[in-house]
Amino acid sequence: MSASVGESVPGDLGAPTFHALFQEYFAQMTRLAHLLGADDAENVVQEAFVKLHQRWDTLTDHTRVAGYLRATVVNMSRSRTRHLRVVRRTPQEVAPDELSAEVRAVANWEHQRIRAVLGKLSRRQREVLVLRYWLDLSTAGIAETLGISPGTVKATTHHAMENLRKHLGDDLGGER
């Protein structure tokens, strides 16, 4: 007996429904994909939810679903940005799709500036900062999502912040 999309898994009392997880995490995962450089963030997140749905009946620990989604979105965003580098090397005659209202609202001048600086960082530094400061993940959560040690997360965060300060100047505020 398998659970449908809107139901919990049988025998897993208190497990969230797929619909509830979608409602709770879709916007957050879309921001994550966007900040990691995916130009089609909503599609990336929808595909991540499709992958989760395909595994829904086999999940044994529903407390780890958010981590699974984050890791899937990070990996798919990596794939998309690699693909985009190749696509952007070849000239296109077709104008790019117009950005959605949500993306335009998020991409105001300051966000564009920060995003440009994030683009200058290494992939790992960018991922660590986005997971830490936009999703408020702990060091352990970031380490689990990226498959690296907590010490590497701390060192990468330190180096990334130094690089941000170098590129943005002291506009970041806060303490060094």
Coordinates of N, CA, C and O in Angstrom, one line a residue:
M1 N 0.9 -1.2 0.0 CA 0.0 0.0 0.0 C 0.9 1.2 0.0 O 1.7 1.5 0.9
S2 N 0.8 2.0 -1.0 CA 1.7 3.2 -1.1 C 0.8 4.5 -0.9 O -0.4 4.5 -1.1
A3 N 1.5 5.5 -0.4 CA 0.9 6.8 -0.1 C 0.7 7.6 -1.4 O 1.6 7.6 -2.2
S4 N -0.4 8.3 -1.5 CA -0.5 9.2 -2.6 C 0.2 10.5 -2.3 O 0.7 10.7 -1.2
V5 N 0.2 11.4 -3.3 CA 1.0 12.7 -3.1 C 0.6 13.4 -1.9 O 1.4 14.0 -1.2
G6 N -0.7 13.5 -1.6 CA -1.1 14.3 -0.4 C -1.1 13.6 0.9 O -1.5 14.2 1.9
E7 N -0.7 12.4 0.9 CA -0.8 11.6 2.2 C 0.5 11.3 2.8 O 1.5 11.2 2.1
S8 N 0.5 11.0 4.1 CA 1.7 10.6 4.7 C 2.0 9.1 4.4 O 1.1 8.4 3.9
V9 N 3.2 8.7 4.6 CA 3.5 7.3 4.4 C 2.8 6.4 5.4 O 2.9 6.8 6.6
P10 N 2.2 5.3 5.1 CA 1.5 4.5 6.1 C 2.5 4.1 7.2 O 3.7 3.7 6.9
G11 N 2.1 4.1 8.4 CA 3.0 3.6 9.5 C 3.9 4.7 10.0 O 4.6 4.6 10.9
D12 N 3.9 5.9 9.3 CA 4.8 6.9 9.7 C 4.0 8.1 10.2 O 3.8 9.1 9.6
L13 N 3.4 7.9 11.4 CA 2.6 8.9 12.0 C 3.3 10.2 12.2 O 4.4 10.2 12.7
G14 N 2.7 11.3 11.9 CA 3.3 12.6 12.0 C 4.2 12.9 10.9 O 4.8 14.0 10.9
A15 N 4.4 12.1 9.9 CA 5.2 12.4 8.8 C 4.5 13.5 7.9 O 3.3 13.4 7.8
P16 N 5.3 14.4 7.4 CA 4.6 15.5 6.6 C 4.1 14.9 5.3 O 4.6 13.9 4.8
T17 N 3.0 15.6 4.8 CA 2.5 15.2 3.5 C 3.4 15.8 2.4 O 4.1 16.8 2.7
F18 N 3.4 15.2 1.2 CA 4.2 15.8 0.1 C 3.8 17.2 -0.2 O 4.6 18.1 -0.4
H19 N 2.5 17.4 -0.2 CA 1.9 18.7 -0.5 C 2.4 19.7 0.5 O 2.7 20.9 0.2
A20 N 2.4 19.4 1.8 CA 2.8 20.3 2.9 C 4.3 20.6 2.7 O 4.7 21.8 2.9
L21 N 5.1 19.6 2.3 CA 6.5 19.9 2.1 C 6.7 20.8 0.9 O 7.6 21.7 1.0
F22 N 6.0 20.6 -0.1 CA 6.1 21.5 -1.3 C 5.7 22.9 -0.9 O 6.4 23.9 -1.2
Q23 N 4.6 23.1 -0.2 CA 4.2 24.4 0.3 C 5.3 25.1 1.1 O 5.5 26.3 1.0
E24 N 5.9 24.3 2.0 CA 6.8 24.9 2.9 C 8.2 25.2 2.3 O 8.8 26.2 2.6
Y25 N 8.7 24.4 1.4 CA 10.0 24.5 0.9 C 10.2 25.1 -0.5 O 11.3 25.4 -0.9
F26 N 9.1 25.2 -1.3 CA 9.3 25.6 -2.7 C 10.0 27.0 -2.9 O 10.9 27.1 -3.6
A27 N 9.5 28.0 -2.2 CA 10.0 29.3 -2.3 C 11.5 29.4 -1.8 O 12.3 30.0 -2.5
Q28 N 11.7 28.7 -0.7 CA 13.1 28.7 -0.2 C 14.1 28.0 -1.1 O 15.2 28.5 -1.4
M29 N 13.7 26.9 -1.7 CA 14.5 26.2 -2.6 C 14.7 26.9 -3.9 O 15.8 26.9 -4.6
T30 N 13.7 27.7 -4.3 CA 13.8 28.5 -5.5 C 14.8 29.6 -5.3 O 15.6 29.9 -6.2
R31 N 14.8 30.2 -4.2 CA 15.8 31.3 -3.9 C 17.2 30.7 -3.9 O 18.1 31.3 -4.4
L32 N 17.3 29.5 -3.3 CA 18.6 28.8 -3.2 C 19.1 28.6 -4.6 O 20.3 28.9 -5.0
A33 N 18.3 28.0 -5.5 CA 18.7 27.7 -6.9 C 19.1 29.0 -7.6 O 20.1 29.1 -8.3
H34 N 18.3 30.1 -7.4 CA 18.6 31.4 -8.0 C 19.9 31.9 -7.6 O 20.7 32.4 -8.4
L35 N 20.1 31.9 -6.3 CA 21.4 32.5 -5.7 C 22.6 31.6 -6.1 O 23.7 32.2 -6.2
L36 N 22.4 30.4 -6.4 CA 23.5 29.5 -6.8 C 23.8 29.7 -8.3 O 24.7 29.0 -8.9
G37 N 23.0 30.5 -9.0 CA 23.3 30.8 -10.4 C 22.4 30.1 -11.5 O 22.6 30.3 -12.6
A38 N 21.4 29.3 -11.0 CA 20.5 28.7 -12.0 C 19.6 29.8 -12.6 O 18.9 30.5 -11.8
D39 N 19.6 29.9 -13.9 CA 18.7 31.0 -14.5 C 17.3 30.5 -14.6 O 16.4 31.3 -14.9
D40 N 17.0 29.2 -14.4 CA 15.7 28.7 -14.4 C 15.4 28.0 -13.1 O 15.1 26.8 -13.0
A41 N 15.5 28.8 -12.0 CA 15.5 28.3 -10.6 C 14.2 27.5 -10.4 O 14.2 26.4 -9.7
E42 N 13.0 28.0 -10.8 CA 11.8 27.3 -10.6 C 11.8 25.9 -11.2 O 11.3 25.0 -10.6
N43 N 12.3 25.8 -12.4 CA 12.4 24.5 -13.0 C 13.3 23.5 -12.3 O 13.0 22.3 -12.1
V44 N 14.4 24.0 -11.8 CA 15.3 23.2 -11.0 C 14.6 22.7 -9.8 O 14.7 21.5 -9.5
V45 N 13.9 23.5 -9.1 CA 13.2 23.1 -7.9 C 12.1 22.2 -8.2 O 11.9 21.2 -7.5
Q46 N 11.3 22.4 -9.2 CA 10.3 21.5 -9.6 C 10.9 20.1 -9.9 O 10.3 19.1 -9.5
E47 N 12.0 20.1 -10.6 CA 12.6 18.8 -10.9 C 13.1 18.1 -9.6 O 13.0 16.9 -9.5
A48 N 13.6 18.9 -8.7 CA 14.0 18.3 -7.4 C 12.8 17.7 -6.6 O 12.9 16.6 -6.1
F49 N 11.6 18.4 -6.7 CA 10.4 17.8 -6.1 C 10.0 16.5 -6.8 O 9.5 15.6 -6.2
V50 N 10.1 16.5 -8.1 CA 9.8 15.3 -8.9 C 10.6 14.2 -8.4 O 10.1 13.0 -8.2
K51 N 11.9 14.4 -8.3 CA 12.8 13.3 -7.8 C 12.4 12.9 -6.4 O 12.5 11.7 -6.1
L52 N 12.1 13.8 -5.5 CA 11.6 13.5 -4.2 C 10.3 12.6 -4.3 O 10.2 11.6 -3.6
H53 N 9.4 13.0 -5.1 CA 8.2 12.3 -5.2 C 8.4 10.9 -5.7 O 7.8 9.9 -5.3
Q54 N 9.4 10.7 -6.7 CA 9.7 9.4 -7.2 C 10.2 8.5 -6.1 O 10.1 7.3 -6.1
R55 N 10.9 9.1 -5.0 CA 11.4 8.3 -3.9 C 10.5 8.3 -2.7 O 10.8 7.7 -1.7
W56 N 9.4 8.9 -2.8 CA 8.5 9.1 -1.6 C 8.1 7.8 -0.9 O 8.2 7.7 0.3
D57 N 7.8 6.8 -1.6 CA 7.4 5.5 -1.0 C 8.6 4.8 -0.4 O 8.4 3.9 0.5
T58 N 9.8 5.1 -0.7 CA 11.0 4.4 -0.2 C 11.6 5.2 1.0 O 12.6 4.6 1.6
L59 N 11.2 6.4 1.3 CA 11.8 7.2 2.4 C 11.4 6.5 3.7 O 10.3 6.2 4.0
T60 N 12.5 6.4 4.5 CA 12.3 5.9 5.9 C 12.3 6.9 6.9 O 11.8 6.8 8.0
D61 N 13.0 8.0 6.7 CA 13.2 9.1 7.6 C 12.8 10.4 7.0 O 13.5 11.1 6.3
H62 N 11.5 10.8 7.3 CA 11.0 12.1 6.7 C 11.6 13.3 7.3 O 11.4 14.4 6.9
T63 N 12.4 13.2 8.4 CA 13.0 14.4 9.0 C 14.2 14.8 8.1 O 14.7 15.9 8.3
R64 N 14.6 14.0 7.2 CA 15.8 14.3 6.4 C 15.4 14.8 5.0 O 16.2 15.0 4.1
V65 N 14.1 15.0 4.8 CA 13.6 15.4 3.4 C 14.1 16.8 3.1 O 14.5 17.0 1.9
A66 N 14.2 17.7 4.0 CA 14.7 19.1 3.7 C 16.1 19.0 3.2 O 16.5 19.7 2.2
G67 N 16.9 18.2 3.9 CA 18.3 18.1 3.5 C 18.5 17.4 2.1 O 19.3 17.8 1.3
Y68 N 17.6 16.4 1.9 CA 17.6 15.8 0.5 C 17.3 16.8 -0.5 O 17.9 16.9 -1.6
L69 N 16.3 17.6 -0.3 CA 15.9 18.7 -1.3 C 17.0 19.7 -1.5 O 17.3 20.0 -2.6
R70 N 17.6 20.1 -0.4 CA 18.7 21.1 -0.5 C 19.8 20.5 -1.4 O 20.4 21.2 -2.3
A71 N 20.2 19.3 -1.0 CA 21.3 18.6 -1.7 C 21.0 18.5 -3.2 O 21.8 18.7 -4.1
T72 N 19.7 18.1 -3.5 CA 19.3 17.9 -4.9 C 19.3 19.2 -5.6 O 19.8 19.3 -6.8
V73 N 18.8 20.3 -5.0 CA 18.8 21.6 -5.6 C 20.3 22.1 -5.9 O 20.6 22.6 -6.9
V74 N 21.2 21.9 -4.9 CA 22.6 22.3 -5.1 C 23.2 21.6 -6.2 O 23.8 22.2 -7.1
N75 N 23.0 20.3 -6.3 CA 23.6 19.5 -7.4 C 23.0 19.8 -8.7 O 23.7 19.9 -9.7
M76 N 21.7 20.0 -8.8 CA 21.1 20.4 -10.1 C 21.5 21.8 -10.5 O 21.7 22.0 -11.7
S77 N 21.7 22.7 -9.5 CA 22.1 24.0 -9.9 C 23.5 24.0 -10.4 O 23.9 24.7 -11.4
R78 N 24.4 23.1 -9.9 CA 25.7 23.0 -10.4 C 25.7 22.5 -11.8 O 26.4 23.0 -12.7
S79 N 24.8 21.5 -12.1 CA 24.7 21.0 -13.5 C 24.2 22.1 -14.4 O 24.7 22.2 -15.5
R80 N 23.2 22.9 -14.0 CA 22.7 23.9 -14.8 C 23.7 25.0 -15.1 O 23.8 25.4 -16.2
T81 N 24.5 25.4 -14.1 CA 25.5 26.4 -14.4 C 26.6 25.9 -15.3 O 27.1 26.7 -16.1
R82 N 27.0 24.7 -15.1 CA 28.0 24.1 -16.1 C 27.4 24.1 -17.5 O 28.1 24.5 -18.4
H83 N 26.1 23.7 -17.6 CA 25.5 23.7 -18.9 C 25.4 25.1 -19.5 O 25.7 25.3 -20.7
L84 N 25.1 26.1 -18.6 CA 24.9 27.4 -19.1 C 26.2 28.0 -19.6 O 26.3 28.8 -20.6
R85 N 27.4 27.6 -19.0 CA 28.7 28.1 -19.5 C 28.9 27.6 -20.9 O 29.4 28.4 -21.7
V86 N 28.5 26.4 -21.2 CA 28.7 25.9 -22.5 C 27.7 26.6 -23.5 O 28.1 27.0 -24.6
V87 N 26.5 26.8 -23.1 CA 25.5 27.4 -24.0 C 25.9 28.9 -24.2 O 25.7 29.3 -25.4
R88 N 26.4 29.5 -23.2 CA 26.7 31.0 -23.4 C 27.9 31.2 -24.3 O 28.1 32.3 -24.8
R89 N 28.7 30.2 -24.5 CA 29.9 30.3 -25.4 C 29.4 30.3 -26.9 O 30.1 30.8 -27.7
T90 N 28.3 29.7 -27.2 CA 27.8 29.7 -28.5 C 26.8 30.8 -28.7 O 25.9 31.0 -27.9
P91 N 26.9 31.6 -29.8 CA 26.0 32.7 -30.0 C 24.6 32.2 -30.2 O 24.4 31.2 -30.8
Q92 N 23.6 32.9 -29.6 CA 22.2 32.6 -29.8 C 21.5 33.7 -30.5 O 21.7 34.8 -30.3
E93 N 20.6 33.3 -31.4 CA 19.9 34.2 -32.2 C 18.5 34.5 -31.5 O 17.9 35.5 -31.8
V94 N 18.1 33.7 -30.6 CA 16.8 33.8 -30.0 C 17.0 34.6 -28.7 O 18.0 34.4 -27.9
A95 N 16.2 35.6 -28.5 CA 16.3 36.4 -27.2 C 16.0 35.5 -26.0 O 15.1 34.6 -26.1
P96 N 16.6 35.8 -24.9 CA 16.3 34.9 -23.7 C 14.9 35.2 -23.2 O 14.4 36.3 -23.4
D97 N 14.4 34.3 -22.5 CA 13.1 34.4 -21.9 C 13.1 35.6 -20.9 O 14.1 35.9 -20.3
E98 N 11.9 36.2 -20.8 CA 11.8 37.3 -19.9 C 11.7 36.8 -18.5 O 11.1 35.7 -18.2
L99 N 12.4 37.5 -17.5 CA 12.4 37.0 -16.1 C 11.0 37.2 -15.5 O 10.3 38.1 -15.8
S100 N 10.7 36.3 -14.6 CA 9.4 36.5 -13.9 C 9.5 37.7 -12.9 O 10.5 38.2 -12.6
A101 N 8.3 38.1 -12.5 CA 8.2 39.3 -11.6 C 8.9 39.0 -10.3 O 9.6 39.9 -9.7
E102 N 8.9 37.8 -9.8 CA 9.5 37.4 -8.6 C 11.0 37.5 -8.7 O 11.7 38.1 -7.8
V103 N 11.6 37.1 -9.8 CA 13.0 37.1 -10.0 C 13.4 38.6 -10.1 O 14.5 39.0 -9.6
R104 N 12.7 39.4 -10.9 CA 13.0 40.8 -11.0 C 13.0 41.5 -9.7 O 13.8 42.4 -9.4
A105 N 12.0 41.2 -8.8 CA 11.9 41.8 -7.5 C 13.1 41.5 -6.6 O 13.6 42.3 -5.9
V106 N 13.5 40.2 -6.7 CA 14.7 39.8 -5.9 C 16.0 40.4 -6.4 O 16.9 40.7 -5.7
A107 N 16.0 40.6 -7.7 CA 17.3 41.0 -8.4 C 17.4 42.6 -8.4 O 17.7 43.1 -9.5
N108 N 17.1 43.3 -7.4 CA 17.3 44.7 -7.4 C 18.8 45.1 -7.4 O 19.6 44.2 -7.4
W109 N 19.1 46.3 -7.4 CA 20.4 46.7 -7.6 C 21.4 46.1 -6.6 O 22.5 45.6 -7.0
E110 N 21.1 46.1 -5.3 CA 22.0 45.6 -4.3 C 22.2 44.1 -4.5 O 23.3 43.5 -4.4
H111 N 21.1 43.3 -4.8 CA 21.2 41.9 -5.0 C 22.0 41.6 -6.2 O 22.8 40.7 -6.3
Q112 N 21.9 42.4 -7.3 CA 22.7 42.2 -8.5 C 24.2 42.4 -8.1 O 25.0 41.7 -8.6
R113 N 24.4 43.4 -7.4 CA 25.8 43.7 -7.0 C 26.4 42.6 -6.2 O 27.5 42.1 -6.5
I114 N 25.7 42.1 -5.2 CA 26.2 41.0 -4.4 C 26.3 39.7 -5.2 O 27.2 39.0 -5.1
R115 N 25.3 39.5 -6.1 CA 25.3 38.3 -6.9 C 26.6 38.3 -7.9 O 27.2 37.3 -8.1
A116 N 26.9 39.5 -8.4 CA 28.1 39.7 -9.2 C 29.3 39.3 -8.4 O 30.2 38.6 -9.0
V117 N 29.4 39.7 -7.2 CA 30.6 39.4 -6.4 C 30.6 37.9 -6.0 O 31.6 37.3 -6.1
L118 N 29.4 37.4 -5.7 CA 29.3 35.9 -5.5 C 29.8 35.1 -6.7 O 30.4 34.1 -6.6
G119 N 29.5 35.6 -7.9 CA 30.0 35.0 -9.1 C 31.5 34.9 -9.2 O 32.0 34.1 -10.0
K120 N 32.2 35.9 -8.6 CA 33.6 35.9 -8.6 C 34.3 34.9 -7.6 O 35.4 34.6 -7.8
L121 N 33.5 34.4 -6.7 CA 34.0 33.4 -5.7 C 34.0 32.1 -6.4 O 33.4 31.8 -7.4
S122 N 34.8 31.2 -5.7 CA 34.8 29.8 -6.2 C 33.4 29.2 -6.0 O 32.6 29.7 -5.1
R123 N 33.1 28.1 -6.7 CA 31.8 27.5 -6.5 C 31.6 27.1 -5.1 O 30.5 27.3 -4.5
R124 N 32.5 26.5 -4.4 CA 32.3 26.0 -3.0 C 32.1 27.2 -2.1 O 31.2 27.2 -1.2
Q125 N 32.9 28.3 -2.3 CA 32.7 29.4 -1.4 C 31.3 30.0 -1.6 O 30.6 30.4 -0.6
R126 N 30.8 30.1 -2.8 CA 29.5 30.6 -3.1 C 28.4 29.8 -2.5 O 27.5 30.2 -1.8
E127 N 28.6 28.4 -2.6 CA 27.6 27.5 -2.1 C 27.5 27.6 -0.6 O 26.4 27.7 0.0
V128 N 28.7 27.7 0.1 CA 28.7 27.8 1.5 C 28.1 29.1 2.0 O 27.2 29.1 3.0
L129 N 28.4 30.2 1.4 CA 27.8 31.5 1.8 C 26.2 31.5 1.6 O 25.5 32.0 2.5
V130 N 25.8 31.0 0.5 CA 24.4 31.0 0.2 C 23.6 30.1 1.2 O 22.6 30.5 1.8
L131 N 24.2 28.9 1.5 CA 23.5 28.0 2.4 C 23.5 28.6 3.8 O 22.6 28.5 4.6
R132 N 24.6 29.3 4.2 CA 24.7 29.9 5.5 C 23.9 31.1 5.7 O 23.1 31.2 6.7
Y133 N 24.0 32.1 4.8 CA 23.4 33.4 5.1 C 22.0 33.6 4.4 O 21.3 34.5 4.8
W134 N 21.7 32.8 3.4 CA 20.4 32.9 2.8 C 19.4 31.8 3.3 O 18.2 32.0 3.4
L135 N 19.9 30.7 3.7 CA 19.1 29.6 4.2 C 19.3 29.4 5.7 O 18.6 28.6 6.3
D136 N 20.2 30.1 6.3 CA 20.5 30.1 7.7 C 20.8 28.6 8.2 O 20.3 28.2 9.3
L137 N 21.5 27.9 7.4 CA 21.9 26.5 7.8 C 23.0 26.6 8.8 O 23.9 27.5 8.7
S138 N 23.1 25.6 9.6 CA 24.2 25.5 10.6 C 25.4 24.9 9.8 O 25.3 24.4 8.7
T139 N 26.6 25.0 10.5 CA 27.8 24.4 9.9 C 27.5 22.9 9.5 O 27.9 22.5 8.5
A140 N 26.9 22.2 10.5 CA 26.6 20.8 10.2 C 25.7 20.6 9.1 O 25.9 19.7 8.3
G141 N 24.7 21.4 9.0 CA 23.7 21.3 7.8 C 24.4 21.6 6.5 O 24.1 20.9 5.5
I142 N 25.3 22.6 6.5 CA 26.0 22.9 5.2 C 26.9 21.7 4.9 O 27.0 21.3 3.7
A143 N 27.6 21.2 5.9 CA 28.5 20.1 5.7 C 27.8 18.9 5.1 O 28.2 18.2 4.1
E144 N 26.6 18.6 5.6 CA 25.8 17.5 5.2 C 25.3 17.7 3.7 O 25.4 16.8 2.9
T145 N 24.8 18.9 3.5 CA 24.3 19.2 2.1 C 25.4 19.1 1.1 O 25.2 18.6 0.0
L146 N 26.6 19.6 1.4 CA 27.7 19.6 0.4 C 28.6 18.4 0.4 O 29.4 18.2 -0.5
G147 N 28.4 17.6 1.4 CA 29.2 16.4 1.6 C 30.7 16.7 1.9 O 31.6 16.0 1.4
I148 N 30.9 17.7 2.8 CA 32.2 18.1 3.2 C 32.3 18.1 4.7 O 31.2 18.0 5.4
S149 N 33.4 18.3 5.3 CA 33.5 18.3 6.8 C 33.2 19.6 7.3 O 33.3 20.6 6.6
P150 N 32.7 19.7 8.6 CA 32.4 21.0 9.2 C 33.6 21.9 9.3 O 33.5 23.1 9.1
G151 N 34.8 21.4 9.4 CA 36.0 22.2 9.4 C 36.2 22.9 8.1 O 36.6 24.0 8.0
T152 N 36.0 22.1 7.0 CA 36.1 22.7 5.7 C 35.0 23.8 5.5 O 35.3 24.8 4.8
V153 N 33.8 23.6 6.0 CA 32.8 24.6 5.9 C 33.3 25.9 6.6 O 33.1 27.0 6.1
K154 N 33.8 25.8 7.8 CA 34.3 27.0 8.6 C 35.4 27.7 7.8 O 35.4 28.9 7.7
A155 N 36.4 26.9 7.3 CA 37.5 27.5 6.6 C 37.0 28.2 5.3 O 37.4 29.3 5.0
T156 N 36.1 27.5 4.6 CA 35.6 28.1 3.4 C 34.8 29.3 3.6 O 34.9 30.3 2.9
T157 N 34.0 29.3 4.7 CA 33.2 30.5 5.0 C 34.1 31.7 5.3 O 33.9 32.8 4.8
H158 N 35.2 31.4 6.1 CA 36.2 32.5 6.4 C 36.8 33.1 5.2 O 36.8 34.3 5.0
H159 N 37.3 32.2 4.3 CA 37.9 32.7 3.1 C 36.9 33.4 2.2 O 37.3 34.4 1.5
A160 N 35.7 32.9 2.1 CA 34.7 33.5 1.2 C 34.4 34.9 1.8 O 34.2 35.9 1.0
M161 N 34.3 35.1 3.1 CA 34.0 36.4 3.6 C 35.1 37.4 3.4 O 34.9 38.6 3.1
E162 N 36.3 36.9 3.5 CA 37.5 37.8 3.2 C 37.4 38.2 1.7 O 37.7 39.4 1.4
N163 N 37.1 37.3 0.8 CA 37.0 37.6 -0.6 C 35.9 38.6 -0.9 O 36.0 39.5 -1.7
L164 N 34.7 38.4 -0.2 CA 33.6 39.4 -0.3 C 34.1 40.8 0.2 O 33.8 41.8 -0.5
R165 N 34.7 40.9 1.3 CA 35.2 42.1 1.8 C 36.1 42.8 0.8 O 36.1 44.0 0.6
K166 N 37.0 42.0 0.2 CA 37.9 42.5 -0.8 C 37.2 43.1 -2.0 O 37.5 44.2 -2.5
H167 N 36.2 42.4 -2.5 CA 35.4 42.8 -3.7 C 34.4 43.9 -3.4 O 34.2 44.8 -4.2
L168 N 33.8 43.9 -2.2 CA 32.8 44.9 -1.9 C 33.3 46.1 -1.0 O 32.6 47.0 -0.8
G169 N 34.5 45.9 -0.5 CA 35.0 46.9 0.4 C 34.4 46.8 1.8 O 33.9 45.7 2.1
D170 N 34.3 47.8 2.5 CA 33.8 47.8 3.9 C 32.3 48.0 3.9 O 31.7 48.3 4.9
D171 N 31.6 48.0 2.7 CA 30.2 48.2 2.6 C 29.4 47.1 3.3 O 28.2 47.2 3.6
L172 N 30.0 45.9 3.6 CA 29.3 44.8 4.3 C 28.9 45.2 5.7 O 27.9 44.6 6.2
G173 N 29.7 46.0 6.3 CA 29.3 46.3 7.7 C 29.7 45.1 8.6 O 30.2 44.2 8.2
G174 N 29.3 45.3 9.9 CA 29.6 44.1 10.8 C 31.1 44.1 11.2 O 31.9 45.0 10.9
E175 N 31.4 43.0 11.8 CA 32.8 42.9 12.4 C 33.6 42.0 11.4 O 33.1 41.2 10.7
R176 N 34.9 42.2 11.5 CA 35.8 41.4 10.7 C 36.1 40.2 11.5 O 36.6 39.5 11.9

